[in-house]
Amino acid sequence: DLTPSPVPLGQTESRGRLQGVAELRLAGLELTDASLRLLLRHAPQLSALDLSHCAHVGDPSVHLLTAPTSPLRETLVHLNLAGCHRLTDHCLPLFRRCPRLRRLDLRSCRQLSPEACARLAAAGPPGPFRCPEEKLLLKDS
């Protein structure tokens, strides 16, 4: 049967496919903040997100992920931003907005100072983290 689909492919049908996704690995992709906005809209249940080595991920990206309007603010448990060289110390306080965050990997982020990461680990959202390695923050559940 060659009758056209009532819904154009890639629209409403695919929107539902990401709704229940809990873990997404996008390491090394050329993601922009526009890509992250789409991710927030279409995958609001993410508990684990790997954006490691994504060249365009920076402080504005962290602001998007942790903004009051972001559903991930409440769902993220594991966030990997290792090797995201555009991140600076200015984004670190934004992670306090994520109360469920248990693992935050910021290793190999050249512009993040170990001292600022240690300060975040001590305060943490909503309590202190362990730092088994520099710029790797872990919290026991």
Tab-separated table of C-alpha atoms in Angstrom:
chain	number	residue	atom	x	y	z
A	1	ASP	CA	0.000	0.000	0.000
A	2	LEU	CA	1.546	3.311	-1.074
A	3	THR	CA	-0.891	5.666	0.629
A	4	PRO	CA	0.951	8.538	2.353
A	5	SER	CA	1.262	8.558	6.104
A	6	PRO	CA	-1.182	11.031	7.728
A	7	VAL	CA	1.716	12.400	9.800
A	8	PRO	CA	4.874	13.451	7.945
A	9	LEU	CA	7.776	11.258	8.994
A	10	GLY	CA	10.048	12.850	11.571
A	11	GLN	CA	7.394	15.024	13.144
A	12	THR	CA	4.889	13.919	15.777
A	13	GLU	CA	5.817	10.241	15.543
A	14	SER	CA	9.461	10.759	16.481
A	15	ARG	CA	8.654	13.303	19.179
A	16	GLY	CA	7.201	10.542	21.330
A	17	ARG	CA	10.199	8.272	20.869
A	18	LEU	CA	12.465	10.368	23.101
A	19	GLN	CA	9.877	11.138	25.789
A	20	GLY	CA	10.750	8.146	27.958
A	21	VAL	CA	14.511	8.030	27.327
A	22	ALA	CA	16.438	8.040	30.614
A	23	GLU	CA	20.033	7.887	29.348
A	24	LEU	CA	21.570	9.591	26.338
A	25	ARG	CA	25.198	9.536	25.175
A	26	LEU	CA	26.042	12.326	22.740
A	27	ALA	CA	29.794	12.465	23.358
A	28	GLY	CA	31.877	14.248	20.757
A	29	LEU	CA	28.975	15.566	18.682
A	30	GLU	CA	28.775	19.092	17.270
A	31	LEU	CA	25.868	20.055	19.520
A	32	THR	CA	24.807	23.682	19.787
A	33	ASP	CA	22.593	25.357	22.362
A	34	ALA	CA	19.763	25.089	19.803
A	35	SER	CA	20.327	21.304	19.821
A	36	LEU	CA	20.146	21.310	23.619
A	37	ARG	CA	16.852	23.240	23.540
A	38	LEU	CA	15.387	20.509	21.325
A	39	LEU	CA	16.770	17.871	23.661
A	40	LEU	CA	15.095	19.550	26.650
A	41	ARG	CA	11.777	19.638	24.812
A	42	HIS	CA	11.825	16.090	23.445
A	43	ALA	CA	13.701	14.122	26.151
A	44	PRO	CA	12.466	15.611	29.438
A	45	GLN	CA	13.014	12.465	31.528
A	46	LEU	CA	16.797	12.160	31.168
A	47	SER	CA	18.587	11.054	34.304
A	48	ALA	CA	21.970	10.449	32.605
A	49	LEU	CA	23.407	12.713	29.919
A	50	ASP	CA	26.859	12.424	28.340
A	51	LEU	CA	27.940	15.577	26.501
A	52	SER	CA	31.647	14.906	26.965
A	53	HIS	CA	33.997	16.335	24.343
A	54	CYS	CA	31.230	18.359	22.663
A	55	ALA	CA	33.190	21.354	21.364
A	56	HIS	CA	30.324	23.855	21.516
A	57	VAL	CA	29.101	23.063	25.048
A	58	GLY	CA	29.916	25.995	27.327
A	59	ASP	CA	28.553	28.093	30.180
A	60	PRO	CA	25.352	29.045	28.267
A	61	SER	CA	24.701	25.323	27.730
A	62	VAL	CA	24.880	24.664	31.484
A	63	HIS	CA	22.510	27.584	32.021
A	64	LEU	CA	20.024	25.962	29.594
A	65	LEU	CA	20.282	22.559	31.296
A	66	THR	CA	19.793	24.000	34.792
A	67	ALA	CA	17.332	26.844	34.054
A	68	PRO	CA	14.047	26.983	35.981
A	69	THR	CA	12.227	26.007	32.768
A	70	SER	CA	14.434	22.944	32.142
A	71	PRO	CA	12.839	19.596	33.020
A	72	LEU	CA	16.347	18.116	33.372
A	73	ARG	CA	16.997	20.333	36.367
A	74	GLU	CA	14.918	17.903	38.443
A	75	THR	CA	15.742	14.633	36.658
A	76	LEU	CA	19.526	14.676	36.043
A	77	VAL	CA	21.477	12.278	38.243
A	78	HIS	CA	24.584	11.738	36.068
A	79	LEU	CA	26.079	14.469	33.874
A	80	ASN	CA	29.303	14.022	31.921
A	81	LEU	CA	30.851	17.240	30.590
A	82	ALA	CA	34.455	15.990	30.522
A	83	GLY	CA	36.544	17.664	27.848
A	84	CYS	CA	34.095	20.523	27.251
A	85	HIS	CA	36.743	23.232	26.923
A	86	ARG	CA	34.322	26.174	26.811
A	87	LEU	CA	33.163	25.641	30.407
A	88	THR	CA	34.499	28.154	32.946
A	89	ASP	CA	34.322	28.562	36.716
A	90	HIS	CA	31.312	30.870	36.218
A	91	CYS	CA	29.017	27.939	35.358
A	92	LEU	CA	29.786	25.887	38.475
A	93	PRO	CA	27.225	27.492	40.833
A	94	LEU	CA	24.492	26.633	38.306
A	95	PHE	CA	24.855	22.935	39.158
A	96	ARG	CA	23.432	23.688	42.611
A	97	ARG	CA	20.062	23.981	40.853
A	98	CYS	CA	20.050	20.182	40.276
A	99	PRO	CA	19.084	18.539	43.567
A	100	ARG	CA	19.295	14.925	42.301
A	101	LEU	CA	22.772	15.258	40.757
A	102	ARG	CA	25.026	12.441	42.043
A	103	ARG	CA	27.821	12.346	39.452
A	104	LEU	CA	29.308	15.348	37.679
A	105	ASP	CA	32.334	14.701	35.464
A	106	LEU	CA	34.262	17.865	34.609
A	107	ARG	CA	37.638	16.235	33.986
A	108	SER	CA	39.764	17.679	31.183
A	109	CYS	CA	37.807	20.950	31.155
A	110	ARG	CA	40.808	23.251	30.745
A	111	GLN	CA	39.158	26.503	31.841
A	112	LEU	CA	37.741	25.060	35.076
A	113	SER	CA	40.004	25.539	38.061
A	114	PRO	CA	40.468	22.670	40.534
A	115	GLU	CA	39.822	25.184	43.351
A	116	ALA	CA	36.404	26.176	41.986
A	117	CYS	CA	35.480	22.501	41.547
A	118	ALA	CA	36.567	21.814	45.139
A	119	ARG	CA	34.341	24.689	46.349
A	120	LEU	CA	31.385	23.231	44.443
A	121	ALA	CA	32.133	19.787	45.882
A	122	ALA	CA	32.136	21.182	49.419
A	123	ALA	CA	28.803	22.962	48.968
A	124	GLY	CA	27.227	20.764	46.337
A	125	PRO	CA	23.589	20.546	45.394
A	126	PRO	CA	22.150	19.955	48.082
A	127	GLY	CA	25.098	18.538	50.028
A	128	PRO	CA	28.819	17.777	49.700
A	129	PHE	CA	30.349	15.568	47.019
A	130	ARG	CA	33.371	13.297	47.170
A	131	CYS	CA	36.208	14.139	44.780
A	132	PRO	CA	38.073	10.864	44.075
A	133	GLU	CA	39.781	12.595	41.131
A	134	GLU	CA	40.282	16.250	40.332
A	135	LYS	CA	37.128	17.649	38.690
A	136	LEU	CA	35.108	14.447	39.232
A	137	LEU	CA	32.340	14.968	41.767
A	138	LEU	CA	30.470	11.992	43.203
A	139	LYS	CA	27.783	11.730	45.830
A	140	ASP	CA	26.600	8.509	47.445
A	141	SER	CA	22.858	8.024	47.178
